[in-house]
JSON list of C-alpha atoms and ligand atoms in Angstrom, two decimals:
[
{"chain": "A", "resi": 1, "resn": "UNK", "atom": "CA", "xyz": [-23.82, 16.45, -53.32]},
{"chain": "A", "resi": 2, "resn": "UNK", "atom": "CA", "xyz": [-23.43, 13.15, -55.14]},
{"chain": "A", "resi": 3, "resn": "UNK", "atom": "CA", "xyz": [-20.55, 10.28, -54.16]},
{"chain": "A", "resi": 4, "resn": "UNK", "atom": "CA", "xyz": [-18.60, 11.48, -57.50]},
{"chain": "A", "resi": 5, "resn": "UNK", "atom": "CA", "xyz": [-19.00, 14.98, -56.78]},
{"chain": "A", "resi": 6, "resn": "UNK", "atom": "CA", "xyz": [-16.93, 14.65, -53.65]},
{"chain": "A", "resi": 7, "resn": "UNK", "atom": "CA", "xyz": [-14.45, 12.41, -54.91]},
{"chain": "A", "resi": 8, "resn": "UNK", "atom": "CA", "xyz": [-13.41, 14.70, -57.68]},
{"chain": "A", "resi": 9, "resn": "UNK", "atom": "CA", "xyz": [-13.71, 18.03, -55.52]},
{"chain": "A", "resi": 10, "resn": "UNK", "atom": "CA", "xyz": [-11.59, 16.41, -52.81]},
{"chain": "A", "resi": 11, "resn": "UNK", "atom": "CA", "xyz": [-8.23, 17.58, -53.15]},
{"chain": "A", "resi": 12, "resn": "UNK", "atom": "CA", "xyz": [-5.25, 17.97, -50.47]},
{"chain": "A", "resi": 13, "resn": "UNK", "atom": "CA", "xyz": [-5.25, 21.09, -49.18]},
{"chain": "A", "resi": 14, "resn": "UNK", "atom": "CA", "xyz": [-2.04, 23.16, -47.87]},
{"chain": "A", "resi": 15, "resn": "UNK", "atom": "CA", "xyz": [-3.42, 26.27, -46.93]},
{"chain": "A", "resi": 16, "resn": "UNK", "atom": "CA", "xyz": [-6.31, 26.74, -44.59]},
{"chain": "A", "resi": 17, "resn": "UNK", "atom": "CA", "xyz": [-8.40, 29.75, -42.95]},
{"chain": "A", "resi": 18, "resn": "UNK", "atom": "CA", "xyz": [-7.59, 29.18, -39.43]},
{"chain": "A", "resi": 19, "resn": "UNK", "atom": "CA", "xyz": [-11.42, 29.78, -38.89]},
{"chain": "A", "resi": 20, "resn": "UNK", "atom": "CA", "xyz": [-12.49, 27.10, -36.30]},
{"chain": "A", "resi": 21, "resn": "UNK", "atom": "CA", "xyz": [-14.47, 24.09, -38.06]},
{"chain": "A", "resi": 22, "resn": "UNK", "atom": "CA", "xyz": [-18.24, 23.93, -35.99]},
{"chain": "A", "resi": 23, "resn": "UNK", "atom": "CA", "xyz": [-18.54, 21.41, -33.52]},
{"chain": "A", "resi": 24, "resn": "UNK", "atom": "CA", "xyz": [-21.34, 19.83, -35.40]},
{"chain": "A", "resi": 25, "resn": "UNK", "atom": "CA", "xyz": [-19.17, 19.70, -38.61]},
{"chain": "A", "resi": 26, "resn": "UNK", "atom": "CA", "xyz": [-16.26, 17.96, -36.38]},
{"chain": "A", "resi": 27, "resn": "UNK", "atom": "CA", "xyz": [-18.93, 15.22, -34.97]},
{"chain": "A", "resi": 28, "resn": "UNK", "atom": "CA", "xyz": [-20.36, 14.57, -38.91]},
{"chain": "A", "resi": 29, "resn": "UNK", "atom": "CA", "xyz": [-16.73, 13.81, -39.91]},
{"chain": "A", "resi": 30, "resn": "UNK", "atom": "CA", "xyz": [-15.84, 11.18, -36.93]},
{"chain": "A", "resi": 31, "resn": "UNK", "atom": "CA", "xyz": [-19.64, 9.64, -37.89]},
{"chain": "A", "resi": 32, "resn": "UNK", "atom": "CA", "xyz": [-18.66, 9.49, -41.38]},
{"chain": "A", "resi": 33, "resn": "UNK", "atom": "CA", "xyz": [-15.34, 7.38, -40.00]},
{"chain": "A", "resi": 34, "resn": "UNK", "atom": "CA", "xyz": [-17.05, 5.56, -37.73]},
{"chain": "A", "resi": 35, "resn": "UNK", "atom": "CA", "xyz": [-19.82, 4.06, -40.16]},
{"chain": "A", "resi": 36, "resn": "UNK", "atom": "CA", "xyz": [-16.19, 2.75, -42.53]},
{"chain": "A", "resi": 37, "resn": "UNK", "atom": "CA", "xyz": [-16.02, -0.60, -43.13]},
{"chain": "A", "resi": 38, "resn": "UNK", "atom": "CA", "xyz": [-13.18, -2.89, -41.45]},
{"chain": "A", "resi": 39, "resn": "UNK", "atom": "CA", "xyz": [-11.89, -6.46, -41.32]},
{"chain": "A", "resi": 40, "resn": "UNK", "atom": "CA", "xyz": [-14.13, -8.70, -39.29]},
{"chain": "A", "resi": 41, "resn": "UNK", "atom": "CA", "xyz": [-15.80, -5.16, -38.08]},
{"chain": "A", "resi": 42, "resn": "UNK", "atom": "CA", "xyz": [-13.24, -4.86, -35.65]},
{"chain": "A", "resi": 43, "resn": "UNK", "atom": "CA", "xyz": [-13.19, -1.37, -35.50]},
{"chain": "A", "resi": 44, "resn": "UNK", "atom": "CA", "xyz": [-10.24, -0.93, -33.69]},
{"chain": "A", "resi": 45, "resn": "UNK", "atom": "CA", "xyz": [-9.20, 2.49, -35.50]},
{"chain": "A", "resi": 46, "resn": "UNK", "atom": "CA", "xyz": [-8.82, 5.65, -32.99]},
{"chain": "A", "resi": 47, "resn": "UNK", "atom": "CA", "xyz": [-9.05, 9.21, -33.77]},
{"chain": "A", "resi": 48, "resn": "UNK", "atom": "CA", "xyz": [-7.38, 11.95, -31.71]},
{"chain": "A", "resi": 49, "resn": "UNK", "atom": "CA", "xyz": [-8.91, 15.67, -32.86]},
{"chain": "A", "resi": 50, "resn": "UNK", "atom": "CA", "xyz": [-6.34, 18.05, -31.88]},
{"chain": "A", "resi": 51, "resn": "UNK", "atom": "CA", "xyz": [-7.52, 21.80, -31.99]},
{"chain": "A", "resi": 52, "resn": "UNK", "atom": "CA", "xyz": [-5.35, 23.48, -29.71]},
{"chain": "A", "resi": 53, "resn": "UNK", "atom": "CA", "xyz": [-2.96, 25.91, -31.59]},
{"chain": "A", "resi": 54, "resn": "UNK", "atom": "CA", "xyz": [0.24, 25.52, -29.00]},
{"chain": "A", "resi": 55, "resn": "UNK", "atom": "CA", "xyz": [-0.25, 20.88, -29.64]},
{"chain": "A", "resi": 56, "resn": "UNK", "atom": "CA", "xyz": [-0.66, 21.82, -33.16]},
{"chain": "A", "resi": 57, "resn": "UNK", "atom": "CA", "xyz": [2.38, 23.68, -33.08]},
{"chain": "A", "resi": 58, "resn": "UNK", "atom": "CA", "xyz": [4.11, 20.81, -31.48]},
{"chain": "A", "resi": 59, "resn": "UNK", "atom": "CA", "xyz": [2.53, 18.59, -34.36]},
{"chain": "A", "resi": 60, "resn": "UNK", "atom": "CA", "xyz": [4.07, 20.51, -36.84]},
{"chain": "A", "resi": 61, "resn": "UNK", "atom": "CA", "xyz": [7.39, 20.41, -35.70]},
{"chain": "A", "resi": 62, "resn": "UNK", "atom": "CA", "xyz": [6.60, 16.95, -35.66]},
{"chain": "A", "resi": 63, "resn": "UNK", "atom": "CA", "xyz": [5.43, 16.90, -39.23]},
{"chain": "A", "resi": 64, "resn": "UNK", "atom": "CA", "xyz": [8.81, 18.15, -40.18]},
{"chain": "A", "resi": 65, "resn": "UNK", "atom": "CA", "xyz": [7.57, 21.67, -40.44]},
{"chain": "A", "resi": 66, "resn": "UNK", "atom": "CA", "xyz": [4.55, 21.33, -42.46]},
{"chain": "A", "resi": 67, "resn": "UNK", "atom": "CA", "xyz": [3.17, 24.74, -41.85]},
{"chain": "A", "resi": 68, "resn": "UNK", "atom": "CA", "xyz": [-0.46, 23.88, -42.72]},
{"chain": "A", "resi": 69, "resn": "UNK", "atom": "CA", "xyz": [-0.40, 21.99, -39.08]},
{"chain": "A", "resi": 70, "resn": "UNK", "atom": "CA", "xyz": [-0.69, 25.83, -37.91]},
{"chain": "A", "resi": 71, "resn": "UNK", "atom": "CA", "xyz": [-3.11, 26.93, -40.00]},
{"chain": "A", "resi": 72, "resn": "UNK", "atom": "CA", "xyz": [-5.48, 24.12, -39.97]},
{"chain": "A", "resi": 73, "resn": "UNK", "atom": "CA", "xyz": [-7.62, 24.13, -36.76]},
{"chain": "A", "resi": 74, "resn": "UNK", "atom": "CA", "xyz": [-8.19, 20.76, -36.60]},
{"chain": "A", "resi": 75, "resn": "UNK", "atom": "CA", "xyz": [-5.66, 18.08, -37.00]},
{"chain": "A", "resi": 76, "resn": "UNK", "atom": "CA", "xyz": [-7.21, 14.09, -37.04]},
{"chain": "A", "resi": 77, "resn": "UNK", "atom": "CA", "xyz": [-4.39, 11.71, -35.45]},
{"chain": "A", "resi": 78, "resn": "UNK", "atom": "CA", "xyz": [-5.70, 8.56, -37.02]},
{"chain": "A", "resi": 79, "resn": "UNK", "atom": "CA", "xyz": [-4.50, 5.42, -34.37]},
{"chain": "A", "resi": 80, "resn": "UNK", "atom": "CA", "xyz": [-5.02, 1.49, -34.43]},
{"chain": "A", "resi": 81, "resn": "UNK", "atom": "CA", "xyz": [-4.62, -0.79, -31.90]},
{"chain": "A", "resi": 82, "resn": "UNK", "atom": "CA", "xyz": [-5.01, -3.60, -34.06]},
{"chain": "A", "resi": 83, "resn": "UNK", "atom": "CA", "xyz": [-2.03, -5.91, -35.21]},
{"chain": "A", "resi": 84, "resn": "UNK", "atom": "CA", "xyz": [-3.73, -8.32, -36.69]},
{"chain": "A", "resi": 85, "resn": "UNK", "atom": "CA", "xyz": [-2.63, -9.74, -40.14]},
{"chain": "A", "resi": 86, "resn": "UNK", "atom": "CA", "xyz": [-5.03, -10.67, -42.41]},
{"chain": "A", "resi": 87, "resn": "UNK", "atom": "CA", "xyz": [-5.26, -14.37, -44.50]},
{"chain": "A", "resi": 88, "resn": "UNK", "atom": "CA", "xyz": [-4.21, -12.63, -47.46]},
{"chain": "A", "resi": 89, "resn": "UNK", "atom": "CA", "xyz": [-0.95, -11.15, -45.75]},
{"chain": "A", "resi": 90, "resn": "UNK", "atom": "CA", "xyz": [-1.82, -7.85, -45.20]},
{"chain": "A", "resi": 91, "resn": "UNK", "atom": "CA", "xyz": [-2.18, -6.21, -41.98]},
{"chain": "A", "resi": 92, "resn": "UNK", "atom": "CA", "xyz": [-5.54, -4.99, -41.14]},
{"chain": "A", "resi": 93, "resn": "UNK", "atom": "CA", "xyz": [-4.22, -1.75, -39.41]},
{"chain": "A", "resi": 94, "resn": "UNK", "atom": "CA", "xyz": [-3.52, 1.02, -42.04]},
{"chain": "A", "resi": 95, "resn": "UNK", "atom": "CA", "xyz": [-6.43, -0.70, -44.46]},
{"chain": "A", "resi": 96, "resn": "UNK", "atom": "CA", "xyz": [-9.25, -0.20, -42.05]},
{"chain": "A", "resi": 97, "resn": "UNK", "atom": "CA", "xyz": [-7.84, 3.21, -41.00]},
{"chain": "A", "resi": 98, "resn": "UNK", "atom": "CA", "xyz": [-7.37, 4.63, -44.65]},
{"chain": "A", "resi": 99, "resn": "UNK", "atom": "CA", "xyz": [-10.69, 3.79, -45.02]},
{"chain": "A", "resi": 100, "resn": "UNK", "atom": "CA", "xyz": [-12.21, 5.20, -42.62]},
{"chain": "A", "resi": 101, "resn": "UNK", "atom": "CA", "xyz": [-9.99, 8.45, -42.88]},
{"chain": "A", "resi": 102, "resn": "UNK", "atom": "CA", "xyz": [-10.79, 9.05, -46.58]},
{"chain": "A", "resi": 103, "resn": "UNK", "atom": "CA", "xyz": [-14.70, 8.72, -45.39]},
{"chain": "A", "resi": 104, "resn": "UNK", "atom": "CA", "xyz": [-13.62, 11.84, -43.68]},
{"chain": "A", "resi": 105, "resn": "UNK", "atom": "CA", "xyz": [-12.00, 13.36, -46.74]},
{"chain": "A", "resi": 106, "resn": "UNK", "atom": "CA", "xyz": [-14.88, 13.28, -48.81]},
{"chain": "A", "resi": 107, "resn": "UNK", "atom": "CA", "xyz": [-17.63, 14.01, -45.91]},
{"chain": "A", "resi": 108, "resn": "UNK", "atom": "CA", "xyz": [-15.50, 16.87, -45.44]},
{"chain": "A", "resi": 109, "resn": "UNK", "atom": "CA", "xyz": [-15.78, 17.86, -49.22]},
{"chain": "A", "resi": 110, "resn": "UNK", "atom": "CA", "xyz": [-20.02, 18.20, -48.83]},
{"chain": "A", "resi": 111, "resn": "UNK", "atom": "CA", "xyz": [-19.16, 20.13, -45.35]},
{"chain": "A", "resi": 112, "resn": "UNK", "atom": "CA", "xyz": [-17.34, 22.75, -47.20]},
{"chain": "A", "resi": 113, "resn": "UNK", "atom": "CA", "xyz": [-14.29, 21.59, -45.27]},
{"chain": "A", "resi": 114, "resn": "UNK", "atom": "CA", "xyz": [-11.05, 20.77, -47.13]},
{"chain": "A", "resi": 115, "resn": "UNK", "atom": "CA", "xyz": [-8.61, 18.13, -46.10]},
{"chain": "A", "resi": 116, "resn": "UNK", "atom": "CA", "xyz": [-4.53, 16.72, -46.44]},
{"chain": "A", "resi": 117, "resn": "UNK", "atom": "CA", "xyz": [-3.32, 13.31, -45.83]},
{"chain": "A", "resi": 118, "resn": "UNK", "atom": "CA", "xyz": [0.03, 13.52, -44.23]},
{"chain": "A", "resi": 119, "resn": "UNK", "atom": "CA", "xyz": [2.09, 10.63, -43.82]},
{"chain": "A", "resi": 120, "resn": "UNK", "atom": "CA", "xyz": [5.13, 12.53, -43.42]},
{"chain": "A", "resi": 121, "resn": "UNK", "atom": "CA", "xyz": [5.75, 12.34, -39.59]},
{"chain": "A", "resi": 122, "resn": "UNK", "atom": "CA", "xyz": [7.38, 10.98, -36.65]},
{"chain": "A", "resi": 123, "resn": "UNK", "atom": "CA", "xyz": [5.16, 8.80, -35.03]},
{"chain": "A", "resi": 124, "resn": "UNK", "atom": "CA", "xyz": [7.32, 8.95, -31.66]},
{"chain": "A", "resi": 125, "resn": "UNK", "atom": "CA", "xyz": [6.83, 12.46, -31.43]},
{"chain": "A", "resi": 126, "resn": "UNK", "atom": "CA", "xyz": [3.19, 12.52, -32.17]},
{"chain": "A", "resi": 127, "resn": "UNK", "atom": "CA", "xyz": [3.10, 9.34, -29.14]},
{"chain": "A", "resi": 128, "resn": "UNK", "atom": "CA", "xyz": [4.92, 11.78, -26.84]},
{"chain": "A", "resi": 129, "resn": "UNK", "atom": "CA", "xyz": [3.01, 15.33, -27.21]},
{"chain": "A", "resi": 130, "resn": "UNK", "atom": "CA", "xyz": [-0.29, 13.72, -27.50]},
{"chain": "A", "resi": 131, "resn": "UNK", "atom": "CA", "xyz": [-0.08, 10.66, -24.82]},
{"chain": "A", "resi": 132, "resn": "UNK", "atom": "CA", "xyz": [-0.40, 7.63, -27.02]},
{"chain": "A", "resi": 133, "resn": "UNK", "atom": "CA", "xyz": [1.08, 4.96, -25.27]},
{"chain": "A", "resi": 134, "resn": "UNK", "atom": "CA", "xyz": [3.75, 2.70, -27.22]},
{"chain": "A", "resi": 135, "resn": "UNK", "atom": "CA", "xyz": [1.80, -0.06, -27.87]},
{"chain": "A", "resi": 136, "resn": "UNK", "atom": "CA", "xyz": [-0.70, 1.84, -30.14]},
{"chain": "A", "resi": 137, "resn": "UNK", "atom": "CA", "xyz": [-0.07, 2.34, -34.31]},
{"chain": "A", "resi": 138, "resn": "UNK", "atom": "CA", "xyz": [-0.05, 6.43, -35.74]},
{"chain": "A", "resi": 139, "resn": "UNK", "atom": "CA", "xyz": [-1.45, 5.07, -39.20]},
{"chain": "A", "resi": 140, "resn": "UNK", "atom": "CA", "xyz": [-1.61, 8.41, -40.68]},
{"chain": "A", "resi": 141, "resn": "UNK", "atom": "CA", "xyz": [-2.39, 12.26, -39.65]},
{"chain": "A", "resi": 142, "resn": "UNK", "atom": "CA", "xyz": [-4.93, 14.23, -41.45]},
{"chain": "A", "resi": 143, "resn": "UNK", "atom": "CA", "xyz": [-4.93, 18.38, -41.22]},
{"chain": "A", "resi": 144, "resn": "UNK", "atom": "CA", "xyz": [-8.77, 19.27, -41.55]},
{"chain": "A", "resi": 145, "resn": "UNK", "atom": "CA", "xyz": [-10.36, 22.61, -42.31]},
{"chain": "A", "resi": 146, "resn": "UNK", "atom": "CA", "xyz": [-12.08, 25.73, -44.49]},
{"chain": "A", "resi": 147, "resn": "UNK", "atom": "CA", "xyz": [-9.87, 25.93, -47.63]},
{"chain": "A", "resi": 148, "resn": "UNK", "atom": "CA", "xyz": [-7.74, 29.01, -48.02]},
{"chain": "A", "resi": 149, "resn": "UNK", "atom": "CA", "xyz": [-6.79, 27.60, -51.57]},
{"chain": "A", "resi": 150, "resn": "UNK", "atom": "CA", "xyz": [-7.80, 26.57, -55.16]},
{"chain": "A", "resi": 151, "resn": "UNK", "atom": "CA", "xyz": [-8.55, 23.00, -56.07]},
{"chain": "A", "resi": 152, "resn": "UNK", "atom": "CA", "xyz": [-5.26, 22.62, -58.51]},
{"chain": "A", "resi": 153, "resn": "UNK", "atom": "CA", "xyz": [-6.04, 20.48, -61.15]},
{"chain": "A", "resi": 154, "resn": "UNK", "atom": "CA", "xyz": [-6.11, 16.49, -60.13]},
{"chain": "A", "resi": 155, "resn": "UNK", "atom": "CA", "xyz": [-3.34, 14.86, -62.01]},
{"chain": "A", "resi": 156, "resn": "UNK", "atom": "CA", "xyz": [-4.17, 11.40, -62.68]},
{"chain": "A", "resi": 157, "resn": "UNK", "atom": "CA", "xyz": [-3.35, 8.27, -64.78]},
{"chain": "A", "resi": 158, "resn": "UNK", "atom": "CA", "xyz": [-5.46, 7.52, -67.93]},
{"chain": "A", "resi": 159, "resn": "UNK", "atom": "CA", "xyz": [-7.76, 4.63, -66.85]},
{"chain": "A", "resi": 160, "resn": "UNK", "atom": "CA", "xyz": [-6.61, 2.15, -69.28]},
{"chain": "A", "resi": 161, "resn": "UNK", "atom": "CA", "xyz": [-3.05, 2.34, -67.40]},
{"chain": "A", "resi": 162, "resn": "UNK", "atom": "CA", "xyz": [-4.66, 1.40, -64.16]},
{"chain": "A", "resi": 163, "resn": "UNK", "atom": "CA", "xyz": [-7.51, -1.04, -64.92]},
{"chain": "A", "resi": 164, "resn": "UNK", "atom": "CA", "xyz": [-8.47, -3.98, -67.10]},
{"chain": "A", "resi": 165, "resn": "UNK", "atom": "CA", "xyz": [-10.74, -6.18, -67.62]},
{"chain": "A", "resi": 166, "resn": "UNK", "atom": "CA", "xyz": [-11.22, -9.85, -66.84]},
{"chain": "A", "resi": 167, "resn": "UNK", "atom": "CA", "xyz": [-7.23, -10.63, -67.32]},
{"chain": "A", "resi": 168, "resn": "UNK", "atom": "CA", "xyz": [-4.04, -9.43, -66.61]},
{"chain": "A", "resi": 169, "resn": "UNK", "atom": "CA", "xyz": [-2.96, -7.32, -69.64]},
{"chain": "A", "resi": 170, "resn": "UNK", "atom": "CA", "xyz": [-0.79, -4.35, -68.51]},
{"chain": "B", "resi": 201, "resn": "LIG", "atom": "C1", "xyz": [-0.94, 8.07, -47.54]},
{"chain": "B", "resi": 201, "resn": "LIG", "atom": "C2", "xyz": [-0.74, 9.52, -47.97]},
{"chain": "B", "resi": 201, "resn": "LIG", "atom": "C3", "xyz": [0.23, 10.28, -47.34]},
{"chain": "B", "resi": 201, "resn": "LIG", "atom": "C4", "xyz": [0.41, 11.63, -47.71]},
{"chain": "B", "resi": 201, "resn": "LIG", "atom": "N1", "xyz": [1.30, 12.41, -47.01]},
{"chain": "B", "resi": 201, "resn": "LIG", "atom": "C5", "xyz": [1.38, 13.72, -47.30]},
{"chain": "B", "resi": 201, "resn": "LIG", "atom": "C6", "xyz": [2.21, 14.59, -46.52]},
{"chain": "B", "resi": 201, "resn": "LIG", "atom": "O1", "xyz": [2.85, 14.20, -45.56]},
{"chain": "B", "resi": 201, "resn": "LIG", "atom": "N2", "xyz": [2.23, 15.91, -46.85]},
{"chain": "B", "resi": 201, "resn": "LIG", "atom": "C7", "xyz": [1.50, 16.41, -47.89]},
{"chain": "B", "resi": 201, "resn": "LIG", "atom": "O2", "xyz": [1.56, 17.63, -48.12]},
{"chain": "B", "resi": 201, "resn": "LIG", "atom": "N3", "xyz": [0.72, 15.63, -48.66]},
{"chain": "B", "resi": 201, "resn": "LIG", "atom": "C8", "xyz": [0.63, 14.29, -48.38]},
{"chain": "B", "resi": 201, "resn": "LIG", "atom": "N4", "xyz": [-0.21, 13.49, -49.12]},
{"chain": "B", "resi": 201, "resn": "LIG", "atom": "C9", "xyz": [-0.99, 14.05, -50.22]},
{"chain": "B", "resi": 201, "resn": "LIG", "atom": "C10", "xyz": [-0.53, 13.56, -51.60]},
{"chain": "B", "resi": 201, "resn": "LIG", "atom": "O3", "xyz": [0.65, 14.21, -51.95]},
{"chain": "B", "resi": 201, "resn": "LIG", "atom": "C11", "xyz": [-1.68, 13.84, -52.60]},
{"chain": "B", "resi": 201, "resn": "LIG", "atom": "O4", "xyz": [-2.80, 13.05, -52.24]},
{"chain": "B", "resi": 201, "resn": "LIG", "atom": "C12", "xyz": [-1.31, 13.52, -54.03]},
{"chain": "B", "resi": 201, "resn": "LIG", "atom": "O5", "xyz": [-0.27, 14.36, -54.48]},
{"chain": "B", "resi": 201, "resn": "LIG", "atom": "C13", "xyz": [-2.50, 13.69, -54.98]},
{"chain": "B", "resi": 201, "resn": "LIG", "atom": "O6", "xyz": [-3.01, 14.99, -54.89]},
{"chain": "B", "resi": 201, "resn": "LIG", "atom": "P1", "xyz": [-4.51, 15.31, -54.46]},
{"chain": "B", "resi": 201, "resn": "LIG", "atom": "O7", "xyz": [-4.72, 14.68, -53.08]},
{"chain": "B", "resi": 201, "resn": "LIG", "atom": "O8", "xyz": [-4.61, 16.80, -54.40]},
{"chain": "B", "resi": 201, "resn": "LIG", "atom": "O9", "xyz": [-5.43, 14.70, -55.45]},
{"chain": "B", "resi": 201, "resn": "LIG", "atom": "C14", "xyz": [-0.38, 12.16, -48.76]},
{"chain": "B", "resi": 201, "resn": "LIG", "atom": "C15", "xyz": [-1.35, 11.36, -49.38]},
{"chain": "B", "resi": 201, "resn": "LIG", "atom": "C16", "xyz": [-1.54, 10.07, -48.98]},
{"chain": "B", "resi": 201, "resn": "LIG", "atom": "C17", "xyz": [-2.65, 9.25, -49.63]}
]
């Protein structure tokens, strides 16, 4: 499968086939992360894989109700422990983390897996059923697994509303 292919067949999935994902399939997606670029090469993202269906459970509730959490049998708590702030102002955290979690959205897509970013969550709650001590930053969560859905159809900007070309002209 070709770069594009993925991107456009990657869509966030709500409804999964609680089928357990292969261990190999598990270890290609944390490769795909761990090969993602980041600032200065720090790598200082961290991935908790949660497959057990009672912490999922927990996650959900944690995910105000999400139900997919339940369904899904793998869920990708995506960490930093990085609070450095880069020259341009940003922080590095959540930029080197969504990288490296949508290299696992679209490895997942050749895999046959589907995936879901979730951002809706209380990172406290995640911190106390999983162990993360305080100091450490829940960037995002990501539900991973076979699809029990349709691809719906991507709803996107035109391109001329989102890019131009050598200037400023939106
Ligand atoms: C940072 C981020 C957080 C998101 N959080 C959630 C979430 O909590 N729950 C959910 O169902 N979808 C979540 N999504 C999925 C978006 O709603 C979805 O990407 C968007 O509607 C575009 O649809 P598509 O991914 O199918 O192309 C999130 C996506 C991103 C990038």
């Amino acid at each position: 499968m070709d770069v594009f292919q993925a991107i456009i067949q990657r869509y966030s999935c709500r409804s999964y086939d609680p089928r357990p994902i292969e261990p190999e399939k598990l270890t290609k997606l944390l490769e795909a992360a761990r090969f993602a670029p980041s600032a200065r090469n720090c790598q200082d993202w961290r991935f908790v894989v949660v497959t057990d269906s009672d912490t999922r459970t927990k996650l959900c509730e944690a995910a105000y109700d999400q139900k997919s959490f339940t369904e899904a049998p793998a869920v990708i708590v995506a960490c930093s422990n990085s609070n450095h702030v880069m020259r341009c102002g940003q922080p590095v955290a959540p930029i080197d983390v969504a990288i490296a979690l949508e290299h696992i959205a679209l490895q997942a897509v050749e895999l046959g897996l589907a995936t879901c970013w979730i951002g809706s969550f209380y990172p406290d709650k995640v911190k106390a059923i999983l162990g993360i001590p305080a100091d450490i930053n829940i960037i995002e969560l990501m539900t991973v697994g076979y699809p029990a859905d349709l691809q719906p159809a991507p709803k996107r900007q035109p391109l001329e509303t989102i890019a131009c070309f050598e200037k400023w002209s939106f």
